[in-house]
Every structure is written in structure tokens, then in C-alpha cells.
Amino acid sequence: MPLQLQTPHEIRQQIWKELGRASKDRHHAWRYPVLATVGRDGAANARTVVLRGVDAARQTLLIYTDARSPKVGELAEAPDALFVFWSARLHWQLRVRVAVFIDIDGPKAQALWQQVQHSAAASDYLGPVAPGTPCPDAHSGAAAVAGIHHFALVNANVLEMDWLELGRGKHRRARLLADAWQWVTP
Ligand SMILES: Cc1cc2nc3c(=O)[nH]c(=O)nc-3n(C[C@H](O)[C@H](O)[C@H](O)COP(=O)(O)O)c2cc1C
């Protein structure tokens, strides 16, 4: 059942609450948004990612990636990106326009790598070959090189949100800026 939230303040608070939950709960649908970028050829590009962290006070979202992945190059050239979330439980779509900063060896990335390197996901950042490199067959993943990691932190500063609620016959939509709320036609 969609939540019966009425005021812009209530809805905004619930959006950030759900984002925070999604960053901690692997069963939350918002845990797996699509991150859309502008490709280096100017064409659209998009992929699923895991929402790893949310800071409501600073209005930031965090994801982890391989520093060599094409998206990192794309974001370095065009840091404006878009997350798209959908929750069938909430009946909410959220599109979040962000300005991205990639942290590869800053203190925050280094501190997080200290945790990630002991987790099952560590191998995602230890492969010797860059993501997207052609390989001879599906099982040709080369062994990790001890000590050399390619962990990168994608810090996304929220610029604007587009919230859409699908209701029975009555939809609601709003554009949220940090200090403004605009109802829009769904
Ligand atoms: C459920 C799911 C979660 C994923 N999470 C991440 C992630 O958190 N970070 C990441 O870099 N890639 C993640 N991927 C892989 C990306 O979708 C993508 O295939 C990969 O990062 C290469 O993207 P790029 O070529 O645009 O850089 C995930 C894929 C799936 C299916």
C-alpha cells in the first residue's frame, strides 16, 4: 500500500528515510537504482548499481565502483548524472539529478576500502583487467593481484529530485530542490 503522506515536508522526509533504509537493507527496492550518465560519445548510458550510503544532512548518495570502469571516465568528463529508483511497495519512482565527485585515493575512499577489502565483495575491485575489456570466454577472469585494488567511491551530491507516486487513478508528482517544492502534472 502506498503511504498516505500529504504535506511536502512529510513526503520529503519519507523519501530520505526510504533512501537511508535502502542503503542498509538489501531487500529494499531502492537498493538497486539505475545510474544514467552521458557517454563519452555523447550518447546516453545507464547501469544498475548498489546504493551503499546516504547522508540526508549533506544530501549525498554513495556508490562503489571500479576506478577503471567506463562510467568513471564518463563521470569525470560529465559529472552531471541521474539515479532512477522504483519501488513497487511504495508505488514511488524517484529520479535524482546529481553532481558526482569520484574519490579514488582520498581519505574517505581509503577508509572504506579498509572495510571492503575484508568483505566478499573485495574481489570486485581486485581484478587485474579493467571492466569492459574483451575476453576470450565467459570464464576467463584473471586472478586478483594481491595488494593492488581499483576501488573508487562515487559521491553524488543531490541537486534535484523528481518524485512520482502512482495512485489508483490519481497520481502525484513533484520537483524537489533543496529549499523548494513544486507540484507538477504527473
Ligand atoms: C544488481 C546489480 C548491482 C550492481 N551494482 C554495481 C555497483 O554497485 N557498482 C558498479 O560499479 N557496478 C555495479 N553493477 C554492474 C553495473 O551494472 C555495470 O555492469 C558495470 O559497473 C559496468 O558499467 P560501466 O561499463 O557503465 O562502467 C551492478 C549490476 C547489477 C546487476
Short mmCIF file of C-alpha atoms and ligand atoms in Angstrom, two decimals:
data_model
loop_
_atom_site.label_atom_id
_atom_site.label_comp_id
_atom_site.label_asym_id
_atom_site.label_seq_id
_atom_site.Cartn_x
_atom_site.Cartn_y
_atom_site.Cartn_z
CA MET A 1 0.00 0.00 0.00
CA PRO A 2 1.35 3.46 -0.82
CA LEU A 3 1.87 5.66 2.22
CA GLN A 4 -0.72 8.34 2.87
CA LEU A 5 1.64 11.28 3.16
CA GLN A 6 0.15 14.66 2.47
CA THR A 7 2.46 17.58 3.04
CA PRO A 8 5.63 18.30 1.05
CA HIS A 9 7.55 18.15 4.34
CA GLU A 10 6.21 14.66 5.15
CA ILE A 11 6.93 13.37 1.67
CA ARG A 12 10.45 14.82 1.57
CA GLN A 13 11.24 13.29 4.97
CA GLN A 14 9.91 9.90 3.89
CA ILE A 15 11.94 9.98 0.67
CA TRP A 16 15.17 10.45 2.64
CA LYS A 17 14.09 7.83 5.18
CA GLU A 18 13.49 5.29 2.40
CA LEU A 19 16.84 6.13 0.77
CA GLY A 20 18.57 5.63 4.13
CA ARG A 21 16.84 2.28 4.62
CA ALA A 22 17.69 1.18 1.09
CA SER A 23 21.39 1.79 1.71
CA LYS A 24 21.27 -0.71 4.60
CA ASP A 25 18.61 -3.22 3.52
CA ARG A 26 19.39 -5.49 0.56
CA HIS A 27 15.68 -6.29 0.20
CA HIS A 28 14.67 -2.65 -0.30
CA ALA A 29 13.87 -1.99 -3.97
CA TRP A 30 15.71 1.32 -3.84
CA ARG A 31 18.93 -0.53 -3.03
CA TYR A 32 19.42 -1.09 -6.78
CA PRO A 33 18.90 2.16 -8.70
CA VAL A 34 19.85 2.76 -12.30
CA LEU A 35 22.62 5.33 -12.71
CA ALA A 36 22.41 7.17 -16.02
CA THR A 37 25.34 9.11 -17.44
CA VAL A 38 26.33 10.84 -20.64
CA GLY A 39 28.73 8.59 -22.55
CA ARG A 40 31.99 9.88 -23.93
CA ASP A 41 30.43 9.75 -27.41
CA GLY A 42 27.57 11.95 -26.17
CA ALA A 43 25.08 9.07 -26.15
CA ALA A 44 23.11 8.05 -23.06
CA ASN A 45 24.47 5.25 -20.88
CA ALA A 46 22.93 3.59 -17.82
CA ARG A 47 23.54 0.68 -15.49
CA THR A 48 22.29 -0.84 -12.23
CA VAL A 49 24.32 -0.04 -9.11
CA VAL A 50 24.06 -0.68 -5.37
CA LEU A 51 23.21 2.25 -3.14
CA ARG A 52 25.90 1.99 -0.45
CA GLY A 53 25.42 5.12 1.59
CA VAL A 54 23.05 8.02 2.14
CA ASP A 55 23.68 11.22 4.05
CA ALA A 56 20.43 13.15 4.35
CA ALA A 57 22.05 16.11 6.11
CA ARG A 58 24.62 16.57 3.36
CA GLN A 59 22.19 15.43 0.64
CA THR A 60 24.59 12.86 -0.78
CA LEU A 61 24.34 9.32 -2.14
CA LEU A 62 27.29 6.92 -2.34
CA ILE A 63 28.10 4.05 -4.61
CA TYR A 64 31.22 1.91 -5.02
CA THR A 65 32.79 1.06 -8.32
CA ASP A 66 35.96 0.01 -10.11
CA ALA A 67 38.07 3.09 -10.84
CA ARG A 68 38.81 1.71 -14.32
CA SER A 69 35.17 1.19 -15.29
CA PRO A 70 33.87 3.24 -18.23
CA LYS A 71 31.38 5.06 -16.01
CA VAL A 72 34.24 6.66 -14.06
CA GLY A 73 35.68 8.15 -17.25
CA GLU A 74 32.23 9.31 -18.28
CA LEU A 75 31.58 10.93 -14.91
CA ALA A 76 34.98 12.62 -14.92
CA GLU A 77 34.05 14.29 -18.21
CA ALA A 78 30.36 14.88 -17.46
CA PRO A 79 29.75 14.83 -13.69
CA ASP A 80 26.01 15.52 -14.04
CA ALA A 81 24.24 12.19 -13.69
CA LEU A 82 20.86 10.76 -12.80
CA PHE A 83 19.73 7.98 -10.46
CA VAL A 84 16.38 6.32 -11.13
CA PHE A 85 14.67 4.39 -8.32
CA TRP A 86 11.40 2.44 -8.42
CA SER A 87 9.62 0.77 -5.52
CA ALA A 88 6.54 -1.38 -6.18
CA ARG A 89 5.81 -1.35 -2.43
CA LEU A 90 5.75 2.43 -2.22
CA HIS A 91 4.45 2.90 -5.77
CA TRP A 92 7.14 5.56 -5.99
CA GLN A 93 9.54 6.45 -8.76
CA LEU A 94 12.35 8.80 -7.79
CA ARG A 95 14.66 10.44 -10.29
CA VAL A 96 17.59 12.14 -8.63
CA ARG A 97 19.80 14.55 -10.53
CA VAL A 98 23.28 14.65 -9.01
CA ALA A 99 26.70 16.21 -9.40
CA VAL A 100 29.28 13.48 -8.95
CA PHE A 101 32.73 13.55 -7.42
CA ILE A 102 34.92 10.45 -7.79
CA ASP A 103 37.18 9.67 -4.85
CA ILE A 104 39.88 7.11 -5.68
CA ASP A 105 42.53 7.63 -3.06
CA GLY A 106 41.11 10.30 -0.76
CA PRO A 107 40.81 9.59 2.97
CA LYS A 108 37.15 8.52 2.73
CA ALA A 109 37.80 6.06 -0.11
CA GLN A 110 40.83 4.70 1.73
CA ALA A 111 38.86 4.26 4.96
CA LEU A 112 36.03 2.45 3.17
CA TRP A 113 38.47 0.19 1.32
CA GLN A 114 39.83 -0.91 4.70
CA GLN A 115 36.33 -2.32 5.38
CA VAL A 116 35.50 -3.56 1.87
CA GLN A 117 38.78 -5.46 1.43
CA HIS A 118 37.70 -7.88 4.16
CA SER A 119 34.27 -8.48 2.62
CA ALA A 120 33.10 -10.93 -0.04
CA ALA A 121 32.84 -8.01 -2.49
CA ALA A 122 36.59 -7.26 -2.33
CA SER A 123 37.29 -9.32 -5.47
CA ASP A 124 35.11 -6.89 -7.46
CA TYR A 125 37.89 -4.31 -7.06
CA LEU A 126 40.96 -6.55 -7.31
CA GLY A 127 40.76 -7.89 -10.86
CA PRO A 128 43.87 -7.23 -12.96
CA VAL A 129 41.84 -6.43 -16.09
CA ALA A 130 39.61 -3.35 -16.48
CA PRO A 131 35.82 -3.87 -16.65
CA GLY A 132 34.59 -3.91 -20.24
CA THR A 133 37.82 -5.39 -21.65
CA PRO A 134 37.05 -8.11 -24.26
CA CYS A 135 37.96 -11.62 -23.06
CA PRO A 136 38.08 -14.99 -24.87
CA ASP A 137 35.28 -16.69 -22.94
CA ALA A 138 32.85 -16.25 -20.05
CA HIS A 139 35.19 -17.84 -17.51
CA SER A 140 38.44 -16.12 -18.30
CA GLY A 141 38.56 -13.84 -15.28
CA ALA A 142 42.22 -13.46 -14.34
CA ALA A 143 43.35 -13.89 -10.75
CA ALA A 144 43.45 -10.90 -8.42
CA VAL A 145 46.77 -9.18 -7.90
CA ALA A 146 47.46 -9.05 -4.18
CA GLY A 147 47.67 -5.55 -2.80
CA ILE A 148 46.53 -3.71 -5.93
CA HIS A 149 42.95 -2.55 -5.76
CA HIS A 150 40.81 -0.35 -8.01
CA PHE A 151 38.17 0.65 -5.51
CA ALA A 152 36.54 4.02 -6.15
CA LEU A 153 33.87 5.89 -4.32
CA VAL A 154 31.23 7.77 -6.30
CA ASN A 155 29.97 10.68 -4.18
CA ALA A 156 26.78 12.08 -5.63
CA ASN A 157 25.55 15.45 -4.42
CA VAL A 158 21.81 15.72 -4.88
CA LEU A 159 20.78 18.72 -6.98
CA GLU A 160 17.14 17.96 -7.66
CA MET A 161 14.59 15.19 -7.29
CA ASP A 162 11.57 14.27 -9.35
CA TRP A 163 9.13 12.21 -7.25
CA LEU A 164 6.22 10.35 -8.84
CA GLU A 165 3.61 8.40 -6.90
CA LEU A 166 1.32 6.08 -8.79
CA GLY A 167 -2.07 6.03 -7.09
CA ARG A 168 -5.30 4.30 -8.05
CA GLY A 169 -6.47 6.67 -10.75
CA LYS A 170 -4.77 9.60 -9.07
CA HIS A 171 -1.06 10.14 -9.42
CA ARG A 172 1.05 12.77 -7.69
CA ARG A 173 4.33 14.25 -8.84
CA ALA A 174 6.65 16.92 -7.50
CA ARG A 175 10.00 18.51 -8.25
CA LEU A 176 12.13 18.92 -5.15
CA LEU A 177 15.03 21.33 -4.79
CA ALA A 178 16.95 21.67 -1.51
CA ASP A 179 14.75 24.57 -0.44
CA ALA A 180 11.79 24.44 -2.81
CA TRP A 181 8.87 22.18 -3.68
CA GLN A 182 6.88 22.32 -6.90
CA TRP A 183 3.88 20.09 -7.57
CA VAL A 184 3.84 19.14 -11.25
CA THR A 185 1.37 17.40 -13.51
CA PRO A 186 2.15 13.67 -13.44
C1 LIG B 1 22.13 -5.79 -9.22
C2 LIG B 1 23.39 -5.16 -9.75
C3 LIG B 1 24.13 -4.32 -8.95
C4 LIG B 1 25.30 -3.73 -9.42
N1 LIG B 1 26.00 -2.89 -8.61
C5 LIG B 1 27.11 -2.25 -9.07
C6 LIG B 1 27.79 -1.30 -8.26
O1 LIG B 1 27.41 -1.03 -7.11
N2 LIG B 1 28.86 -0.69 -8.79
C7 LIG B 1 29.31 -0.95 -10.06
O2 LIG B 1 30.29 -0.36 -10.48
N3 LIG B 1 28.67 -1.83 -10.85
C8 LIG B 1 27.56 -2.49 -10.39
N4 LIG B 1 26.89 -3.38 -11.19
C9 LIG B 1 27.41 -3.63 -12.55
C10 LIG B 1 26.99 -2.45 -13.45
O3 LIG B 1 25.61 -2.55 -13.72
C11 LIG B 1 27.79 -2.43 -14.76
O4 LIG B 1 27.56 -3.62 -15.48
C12 LIG B 1 29.28 -2.27 -14.53
O5 LIG B 1 29.57 -1.43 -13.43
C13 LIG B 1 29.95 -1.68 -15.77
O6 LIG B 1 29.35 -0.43 -16.01
P1 LIG B 1 30.03 0.68 -16.96
O7 LIG B 1 30.54 -0.09 -18.15
O8 LIG B 1 28.93 1.61 -17.30
O9 LIG B 1 31.13 1.33 -16.17
C14 LIG B 1 25.73 -3.98 -10.73
C15 LIG B 1 24.95 -4.79 -11.56
C16 LIG B 1 23.81 -5.37 -11.07
C17 LIG B 1 23.01 -6.26 -11.99
#
